[in-house]
Short mmCIF file of C-alpha atoms in Angstrom, two decimals:
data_model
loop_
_atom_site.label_atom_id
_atom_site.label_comp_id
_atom_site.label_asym_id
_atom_site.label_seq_id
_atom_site.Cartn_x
_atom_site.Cartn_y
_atom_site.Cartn_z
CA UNK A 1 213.68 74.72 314.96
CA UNK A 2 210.84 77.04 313.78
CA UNK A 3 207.93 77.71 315.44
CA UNK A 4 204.87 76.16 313.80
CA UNK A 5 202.45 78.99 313.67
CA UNK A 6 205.19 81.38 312.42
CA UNK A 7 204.02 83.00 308.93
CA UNK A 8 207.20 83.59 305.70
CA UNK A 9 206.48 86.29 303.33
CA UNK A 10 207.05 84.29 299.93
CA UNK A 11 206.23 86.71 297.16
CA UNK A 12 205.44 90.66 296.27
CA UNK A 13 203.71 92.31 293.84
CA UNK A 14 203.13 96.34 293.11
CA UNK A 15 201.45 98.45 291.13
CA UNK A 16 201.75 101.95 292.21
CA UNK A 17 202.94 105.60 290.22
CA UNK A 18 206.38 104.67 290.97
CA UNK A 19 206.53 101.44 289.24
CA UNK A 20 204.86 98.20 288.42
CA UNK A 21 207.12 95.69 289.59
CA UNK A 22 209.14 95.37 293.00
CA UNK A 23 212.85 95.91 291.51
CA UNK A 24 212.13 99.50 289.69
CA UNK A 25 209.35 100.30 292.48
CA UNK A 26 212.44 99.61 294.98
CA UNK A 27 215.07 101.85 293.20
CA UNK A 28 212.38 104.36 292.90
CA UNK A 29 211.79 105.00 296.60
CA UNK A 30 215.55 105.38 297.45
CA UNK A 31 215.81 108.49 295.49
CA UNK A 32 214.01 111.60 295.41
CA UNK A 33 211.11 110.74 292.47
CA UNK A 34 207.71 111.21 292.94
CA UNK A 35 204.66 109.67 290.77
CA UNK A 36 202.19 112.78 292.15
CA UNK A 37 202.06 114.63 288.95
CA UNK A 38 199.15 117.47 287.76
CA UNK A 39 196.62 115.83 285.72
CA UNK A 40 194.88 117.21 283.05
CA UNK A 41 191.27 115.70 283.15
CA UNK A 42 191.05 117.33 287.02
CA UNK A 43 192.35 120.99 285.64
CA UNK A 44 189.09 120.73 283.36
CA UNK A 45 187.08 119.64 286.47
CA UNK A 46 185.73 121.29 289.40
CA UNK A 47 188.28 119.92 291.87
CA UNK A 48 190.29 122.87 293.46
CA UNK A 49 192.89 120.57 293.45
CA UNK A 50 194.54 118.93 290.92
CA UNK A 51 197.23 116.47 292.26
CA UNK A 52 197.62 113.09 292.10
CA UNK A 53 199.41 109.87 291.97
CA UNK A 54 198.40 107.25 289.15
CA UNK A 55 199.24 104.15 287.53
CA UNK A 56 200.66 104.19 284.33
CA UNK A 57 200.68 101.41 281.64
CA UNK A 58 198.42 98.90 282.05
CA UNK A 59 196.02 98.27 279.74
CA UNK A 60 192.50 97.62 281.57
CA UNK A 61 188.68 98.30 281.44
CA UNK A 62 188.11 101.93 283.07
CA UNK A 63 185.49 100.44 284.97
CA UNK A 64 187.32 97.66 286.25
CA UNK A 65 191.03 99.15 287.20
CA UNK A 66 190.52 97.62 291.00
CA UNK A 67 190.39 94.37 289.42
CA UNK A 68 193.02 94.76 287.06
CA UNK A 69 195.56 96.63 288.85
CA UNK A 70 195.05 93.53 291.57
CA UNK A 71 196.00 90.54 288.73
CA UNK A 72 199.13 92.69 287.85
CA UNK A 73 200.27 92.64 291.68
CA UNK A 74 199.21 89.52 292.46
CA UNK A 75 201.21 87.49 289.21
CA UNK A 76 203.96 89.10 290.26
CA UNK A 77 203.53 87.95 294.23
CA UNK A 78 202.59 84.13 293.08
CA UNK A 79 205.80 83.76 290.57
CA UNK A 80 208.43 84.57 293.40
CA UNK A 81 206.65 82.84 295.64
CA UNK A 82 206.22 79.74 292.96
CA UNK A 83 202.96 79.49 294.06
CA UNK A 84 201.02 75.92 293.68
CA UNK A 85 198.17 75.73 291.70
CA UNK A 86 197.23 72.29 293.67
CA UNK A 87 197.69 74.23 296.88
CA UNK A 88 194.19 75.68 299.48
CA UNK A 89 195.00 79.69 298.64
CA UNK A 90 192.30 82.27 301.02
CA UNK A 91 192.37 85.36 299.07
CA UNK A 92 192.36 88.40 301.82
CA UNK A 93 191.77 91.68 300.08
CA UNK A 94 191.68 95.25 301.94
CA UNK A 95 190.03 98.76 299.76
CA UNK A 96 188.30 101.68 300.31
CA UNK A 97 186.37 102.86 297.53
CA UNK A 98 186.29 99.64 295.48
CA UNK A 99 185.55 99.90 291.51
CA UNK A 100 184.65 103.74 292.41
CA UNK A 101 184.75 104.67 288.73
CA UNK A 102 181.71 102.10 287.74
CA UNK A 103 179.80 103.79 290.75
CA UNK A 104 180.51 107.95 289.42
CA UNK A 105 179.52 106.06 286.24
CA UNK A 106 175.85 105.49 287.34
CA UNK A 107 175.90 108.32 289.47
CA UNK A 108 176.10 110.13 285.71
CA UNK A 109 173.92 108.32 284.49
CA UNK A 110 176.07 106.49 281.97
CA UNK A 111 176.13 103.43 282.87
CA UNK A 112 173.16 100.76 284.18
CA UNK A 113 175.19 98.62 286.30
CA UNK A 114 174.96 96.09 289.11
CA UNK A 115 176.68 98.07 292.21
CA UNK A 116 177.68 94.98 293.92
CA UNK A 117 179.55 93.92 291.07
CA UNK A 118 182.05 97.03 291.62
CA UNK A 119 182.48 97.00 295.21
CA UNK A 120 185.27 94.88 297.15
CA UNK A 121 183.38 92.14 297.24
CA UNK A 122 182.93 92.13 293.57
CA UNK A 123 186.57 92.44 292.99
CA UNK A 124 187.01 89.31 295.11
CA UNK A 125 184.46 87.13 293.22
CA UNK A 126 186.14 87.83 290.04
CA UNK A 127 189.67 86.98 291.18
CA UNK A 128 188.05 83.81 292.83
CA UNK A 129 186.84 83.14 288.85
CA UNK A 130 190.41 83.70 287.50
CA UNK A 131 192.52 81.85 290.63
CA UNK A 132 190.36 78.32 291.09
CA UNK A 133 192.77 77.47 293.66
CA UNK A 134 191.15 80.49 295.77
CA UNK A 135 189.21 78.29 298.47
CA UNK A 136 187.74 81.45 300.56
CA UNK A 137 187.63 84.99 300.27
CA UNK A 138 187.14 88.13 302.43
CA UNK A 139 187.11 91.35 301.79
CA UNK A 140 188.05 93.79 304.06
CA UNK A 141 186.34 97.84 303.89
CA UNK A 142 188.57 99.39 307.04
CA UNK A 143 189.27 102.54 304.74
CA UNK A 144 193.17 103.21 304.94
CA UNK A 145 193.66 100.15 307.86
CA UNK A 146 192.38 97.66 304.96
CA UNK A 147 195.30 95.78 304.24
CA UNK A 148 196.46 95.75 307.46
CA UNK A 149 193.45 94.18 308.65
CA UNK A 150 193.54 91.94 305.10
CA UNK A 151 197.33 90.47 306.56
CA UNK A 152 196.04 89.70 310.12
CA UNK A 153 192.76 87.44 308.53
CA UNK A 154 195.24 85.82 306.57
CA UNK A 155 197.81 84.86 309.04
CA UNK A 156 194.81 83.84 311.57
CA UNK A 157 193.27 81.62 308.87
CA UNK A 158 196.71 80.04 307.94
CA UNK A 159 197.78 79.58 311.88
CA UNK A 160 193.89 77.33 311.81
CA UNK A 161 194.66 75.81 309.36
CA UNK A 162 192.34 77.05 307.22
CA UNK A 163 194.22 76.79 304.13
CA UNK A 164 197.70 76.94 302.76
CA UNK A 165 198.84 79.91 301.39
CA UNK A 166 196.86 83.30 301.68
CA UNK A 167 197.19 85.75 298.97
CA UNK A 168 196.82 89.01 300.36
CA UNK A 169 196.49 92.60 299.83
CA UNK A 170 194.89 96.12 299.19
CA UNK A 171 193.55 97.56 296.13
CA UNK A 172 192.19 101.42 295.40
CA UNK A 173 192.01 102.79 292.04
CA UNK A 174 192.35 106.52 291.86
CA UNK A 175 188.47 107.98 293.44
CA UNK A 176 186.74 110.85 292.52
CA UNK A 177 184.68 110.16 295.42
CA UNK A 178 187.30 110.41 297.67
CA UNK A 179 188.73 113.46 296.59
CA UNK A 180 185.76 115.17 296.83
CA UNK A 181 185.41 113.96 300.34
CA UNK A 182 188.95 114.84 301.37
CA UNK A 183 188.48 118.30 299.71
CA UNK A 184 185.79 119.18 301.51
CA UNK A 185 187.11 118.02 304.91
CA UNK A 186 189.53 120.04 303.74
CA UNK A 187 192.64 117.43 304.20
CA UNK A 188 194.28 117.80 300.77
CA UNK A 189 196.89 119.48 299.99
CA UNK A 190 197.16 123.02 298.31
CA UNK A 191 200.57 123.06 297.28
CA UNK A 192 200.28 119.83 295.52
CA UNK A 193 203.48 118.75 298.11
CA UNK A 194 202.56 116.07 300.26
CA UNK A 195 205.34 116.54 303.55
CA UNK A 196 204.73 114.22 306.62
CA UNK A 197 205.96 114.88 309.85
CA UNK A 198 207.23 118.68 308.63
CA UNK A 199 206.06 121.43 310.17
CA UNK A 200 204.97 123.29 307.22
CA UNK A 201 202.82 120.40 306.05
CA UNK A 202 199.64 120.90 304.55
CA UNK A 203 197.55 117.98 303.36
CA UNK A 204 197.61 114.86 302.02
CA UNK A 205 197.87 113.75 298.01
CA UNK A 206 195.26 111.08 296.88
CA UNK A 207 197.07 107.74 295.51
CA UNK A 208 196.13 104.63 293.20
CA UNK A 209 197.39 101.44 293.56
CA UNK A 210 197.59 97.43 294.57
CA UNK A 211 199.76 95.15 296.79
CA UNK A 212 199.96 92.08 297.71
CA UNK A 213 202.19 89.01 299.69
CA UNK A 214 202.29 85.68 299.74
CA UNK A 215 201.47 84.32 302.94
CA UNK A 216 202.46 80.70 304.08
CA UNK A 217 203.45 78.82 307.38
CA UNK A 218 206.71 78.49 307.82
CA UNK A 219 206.75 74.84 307.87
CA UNK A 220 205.08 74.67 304.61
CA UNK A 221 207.21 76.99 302.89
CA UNK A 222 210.29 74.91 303.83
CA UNK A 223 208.79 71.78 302.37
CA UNK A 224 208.38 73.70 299.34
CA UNK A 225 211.70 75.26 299.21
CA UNK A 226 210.23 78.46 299.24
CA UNK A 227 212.58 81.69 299.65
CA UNK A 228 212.10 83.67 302.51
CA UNK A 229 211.61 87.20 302.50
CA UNK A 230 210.66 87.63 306.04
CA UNK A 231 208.15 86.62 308.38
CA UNK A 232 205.01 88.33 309.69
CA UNK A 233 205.23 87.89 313.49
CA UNK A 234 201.47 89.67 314.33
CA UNK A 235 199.35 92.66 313.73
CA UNK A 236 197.98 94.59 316.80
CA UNK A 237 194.44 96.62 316.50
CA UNK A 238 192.44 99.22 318.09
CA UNK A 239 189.97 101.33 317.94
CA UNK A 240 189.63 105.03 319.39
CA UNK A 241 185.56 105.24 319.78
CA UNK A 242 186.29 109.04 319.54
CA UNK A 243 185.56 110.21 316.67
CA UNK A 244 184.28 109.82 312.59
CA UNK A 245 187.43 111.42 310.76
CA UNK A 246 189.32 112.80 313.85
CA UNK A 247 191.93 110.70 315.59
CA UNK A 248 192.15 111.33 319.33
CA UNK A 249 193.81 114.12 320.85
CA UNK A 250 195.57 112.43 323.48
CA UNK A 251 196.88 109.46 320.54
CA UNK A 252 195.89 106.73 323.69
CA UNK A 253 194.76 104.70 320.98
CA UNK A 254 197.38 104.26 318.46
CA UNK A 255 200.02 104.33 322.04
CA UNK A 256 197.56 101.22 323.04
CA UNK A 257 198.08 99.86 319.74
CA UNK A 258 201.95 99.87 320.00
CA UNK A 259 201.95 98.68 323.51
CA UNK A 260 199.81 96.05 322.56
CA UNK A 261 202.14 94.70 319.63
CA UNK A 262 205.16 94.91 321.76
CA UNK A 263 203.94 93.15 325.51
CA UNK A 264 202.32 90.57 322.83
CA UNK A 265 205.76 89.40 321.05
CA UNK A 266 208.22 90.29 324.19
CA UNK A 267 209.70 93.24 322.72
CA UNK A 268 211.34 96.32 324.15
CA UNK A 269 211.06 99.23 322.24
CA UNK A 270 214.96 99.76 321.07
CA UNK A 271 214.40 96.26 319.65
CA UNK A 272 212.89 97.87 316.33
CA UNK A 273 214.82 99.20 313.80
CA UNK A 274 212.06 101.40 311.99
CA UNK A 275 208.50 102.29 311.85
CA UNK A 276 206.82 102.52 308.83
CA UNK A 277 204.41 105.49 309.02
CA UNK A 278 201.12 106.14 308.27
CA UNK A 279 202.51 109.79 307.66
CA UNK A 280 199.67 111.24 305.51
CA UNK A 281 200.93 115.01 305.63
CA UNK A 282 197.73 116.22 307.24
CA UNK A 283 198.42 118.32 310.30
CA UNK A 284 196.41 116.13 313.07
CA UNK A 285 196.99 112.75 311.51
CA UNK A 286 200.61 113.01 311.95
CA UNK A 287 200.60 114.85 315.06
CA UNK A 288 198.43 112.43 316.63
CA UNK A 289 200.90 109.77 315.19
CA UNK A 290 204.14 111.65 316.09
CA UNK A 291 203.09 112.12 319.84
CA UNK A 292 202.43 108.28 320.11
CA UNK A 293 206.04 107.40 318.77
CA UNK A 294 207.66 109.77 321.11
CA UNK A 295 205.89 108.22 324.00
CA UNK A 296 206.29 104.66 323.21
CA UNK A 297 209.37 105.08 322.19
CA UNK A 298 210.46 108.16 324.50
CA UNK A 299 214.00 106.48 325.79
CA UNK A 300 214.85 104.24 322.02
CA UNK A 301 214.21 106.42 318.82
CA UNK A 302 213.51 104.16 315.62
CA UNK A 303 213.47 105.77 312.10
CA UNK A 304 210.61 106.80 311.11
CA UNK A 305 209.75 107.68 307.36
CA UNK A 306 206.46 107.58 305.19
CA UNK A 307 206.57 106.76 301.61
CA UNK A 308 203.25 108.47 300.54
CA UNK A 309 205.06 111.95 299.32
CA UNK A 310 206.26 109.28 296.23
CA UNK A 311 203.32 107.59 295.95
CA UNK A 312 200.19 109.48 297.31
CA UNK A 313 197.72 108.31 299.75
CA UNK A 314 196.53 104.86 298.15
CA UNK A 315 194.05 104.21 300.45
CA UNK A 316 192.79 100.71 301.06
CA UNK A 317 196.27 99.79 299.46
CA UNK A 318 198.76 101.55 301.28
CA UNK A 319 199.27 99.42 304.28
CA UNK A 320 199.50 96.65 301.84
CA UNK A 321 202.00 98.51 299.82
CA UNK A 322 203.80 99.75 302.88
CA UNK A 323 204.06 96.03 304.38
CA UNK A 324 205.91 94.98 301.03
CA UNK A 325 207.95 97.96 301.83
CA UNK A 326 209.01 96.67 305.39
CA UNK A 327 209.99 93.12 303.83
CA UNK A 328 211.88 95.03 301.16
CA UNK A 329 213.46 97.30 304.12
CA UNK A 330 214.65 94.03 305.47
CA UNK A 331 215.73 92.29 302.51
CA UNK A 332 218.17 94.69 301.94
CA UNK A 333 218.95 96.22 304.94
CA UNK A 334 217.37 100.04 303.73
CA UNK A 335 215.24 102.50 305.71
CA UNK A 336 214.03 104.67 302.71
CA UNK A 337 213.97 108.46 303.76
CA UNK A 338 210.55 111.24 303.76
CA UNK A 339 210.82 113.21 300.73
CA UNK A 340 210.16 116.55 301.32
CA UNK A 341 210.82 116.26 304.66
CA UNK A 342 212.84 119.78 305.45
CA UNK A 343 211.31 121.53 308.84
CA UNK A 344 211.38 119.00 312.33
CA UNK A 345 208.31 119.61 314.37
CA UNK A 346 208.62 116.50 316.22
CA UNK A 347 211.03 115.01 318.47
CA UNK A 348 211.32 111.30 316.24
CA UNK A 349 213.75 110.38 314.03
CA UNK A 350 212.92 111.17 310.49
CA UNK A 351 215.80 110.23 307.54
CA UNK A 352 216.17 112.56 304.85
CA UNK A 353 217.86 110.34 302.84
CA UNK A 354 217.69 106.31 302.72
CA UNK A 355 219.53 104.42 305.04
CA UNK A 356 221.71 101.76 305.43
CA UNK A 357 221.68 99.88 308.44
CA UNK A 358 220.50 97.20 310.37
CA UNK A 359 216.59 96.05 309.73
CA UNK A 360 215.25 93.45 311.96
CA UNK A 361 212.31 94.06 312.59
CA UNK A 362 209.78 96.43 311.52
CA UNK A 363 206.65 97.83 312.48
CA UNK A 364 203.65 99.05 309.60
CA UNK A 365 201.42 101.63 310.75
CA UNK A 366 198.28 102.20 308.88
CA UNK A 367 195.15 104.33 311.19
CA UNK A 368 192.03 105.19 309.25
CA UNK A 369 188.40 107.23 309.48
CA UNK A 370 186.39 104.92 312.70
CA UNK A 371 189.59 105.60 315.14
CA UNK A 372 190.88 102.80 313.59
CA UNK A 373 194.53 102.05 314.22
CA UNK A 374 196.47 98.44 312.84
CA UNK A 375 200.08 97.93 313.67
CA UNK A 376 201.91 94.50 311.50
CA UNK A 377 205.50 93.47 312.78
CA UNK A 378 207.91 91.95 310.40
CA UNK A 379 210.81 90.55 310.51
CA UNK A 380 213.75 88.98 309.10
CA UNK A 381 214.02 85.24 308.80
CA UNK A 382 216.93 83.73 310.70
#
């Protein structure tokens, strides 16, 4: 028997550089492609660096990519999950920067627009208009933690309840906002290489993108006949109260964060398989993240890889795009590998090429400006 509160995975949906739908985006990350290309509007810019990961063919309004990048992702995610259009869905959406293009737009001065129309919330409301069956909405602005945070309100509200299936997810379209921020804190990357974990790393790449899951209890997924991908078993959180930007020296917050997630669910360490990485490329970032996987995991040593050299940093999106990663890990029993990943610095276990092997359970790793670190565990339905 199943436990009542336990929460399938029932559909996927991506929109990324790599690809915009779950097969080719799957065959993508197990080679060695990338979707960080140079573009040509930032050579004729002011931005030292001109590097980036963007989506590709689909048609939208430039103004409104966040919304449309978020209806390609989430058809996909309701037709494998055959969603019901009779059914209570809570839309649950994570971002960052929001609609940030409408925003430089008035900043420019060429546009008059309502700002709240083009933040998260706005996207939300608008999705709400095109998905009647979307009962309740939040919207979730924990920078790169957002769809993290976006899974754990929907499991909580489906575990009450609340409704019955949650649609949720992270959405950033590419920010010139955020790239000047990052380039001034000095966090991108000059060689236009993004390399986690390596010891000649040297920044991060900025991303665009959407993902999102279908979300149902167990128990009403089997009713349905629904096909399991996986189940989401809990999301851990924490918060440093260090610093702004920084993460803490000593990583006692992300360690807490593990610890957390494992005492919670009964698990010892060398019970999971791999650890999906927040791996951003940026020299403190990943050695704050790298010294909490040695310690929690000092005497078992899970793979550890980070998908962002193919994809960029997608902000608000990526640990939405990195949890469909973990149920695709486990769907077909594939760790996909670092690219560029050449030079060991730390003592973890980082694949250079994907591998095959058992995948049980998982753990998604997404930290973000605010010392805030979110850990999800998947995994696989027996």
């Amino acid at each position: 028997m199943y436990n009542t509160n336990e929460i399938a995975v029932t559909g996927l949906g991506v929109v990324c550089s790599l690809a915009n739908n779950i097969t080719d985006f799957w065959n993508a990350l197990l080679n060695d492609s990338s979707g960080i290309k140079n573009w040509e509007d930032l050579k004729h810019s002011d931005f030292k660096y001109i590097h980036a990961s963007r989506v590709e063919n689909i048609e939208c309004d430039p103004l409104q990519r966040g919304f449309h990048f978020s209806v390609a992702a989430i058809e996909q995610a309701i037709k494998q999950a055959n969603c019901s259009k009779t059914e209570k869905w809570g839309l649950f959406l994570g971002t960052t920067m929001g609609e940030s293009a409408a925003f430089e737009a008035i900043a420019e001065n060429k546009q008059t627009l309502i700002p709240e129309a083009y933040t998260g919330f706005g996207i939300c409301k608008r999705l709400m208009k095109k998905y009647p069956a979307i009962d309740k909405f939040q919207c979730f602005a924990t920078a790169c933690a957002a769809g993290n945070y976006a899974l754990k309100a929907g499991m909580d509200a489906l575990q009450k309840g609340e409704i019955s299936m949650a649609i949720v997810g992270g959405v950033d379209p590419f920010s010139k906002i955020a790239m000047t921020g990052f380039s001034r804190s000095r966090a991108m990357s000059p060689s236009g290489i993004c390399k986690p974990f390596d010891a000649n790393r040297d920044g991060m790449i900025l991303g665009e993108g959407a993902g999102f899951l279908v979300l149902e209890k167990v128990e009403n997924a089997t009713k349905r006949n629904a096909n399991f991908l996986a189940v989401l078993d809990d999301c851990a959180l924490s918060c440093d109260a260090y610093h702004p930007t920084a993460p803490k020296p000593d990583s006692s917050g992300i360690i807490n964060c593990f610890q957390q997630l494992l005492k919670t669910n009964n698990l010892k360490p060398s019970q999971i398989d791999w650890i999906s990485a927040h791996g951003t490329g940026t020299k403190l970032s990943d050695q704050s993240e790298a010294q909490a996987i040695a310690k929690v995991f000092d005497t078992h040593s899970p793979y550890v890889s980070s998908i962002k050299p193919k994809i960029g940093h997608t902000l608000g999106a990526s640990t939405a795009i990195e949890a469909i990663v973990s149920v695709l890990s486990i769907q077909h029993q594939t760790i996909p590998h670092t690219l560029n990943y050449t030079n060991a610095e730390f003592d973890i276990r980082i694949p250079k090429k994907p591998v095959l092997t058992k995948v049980d359970k998982v753990l998604n790793c997404g930290y973000a400006f605010g010392g805030l670190n979110s850990i999800t565990l998947f995994s696989s339905w027996n």
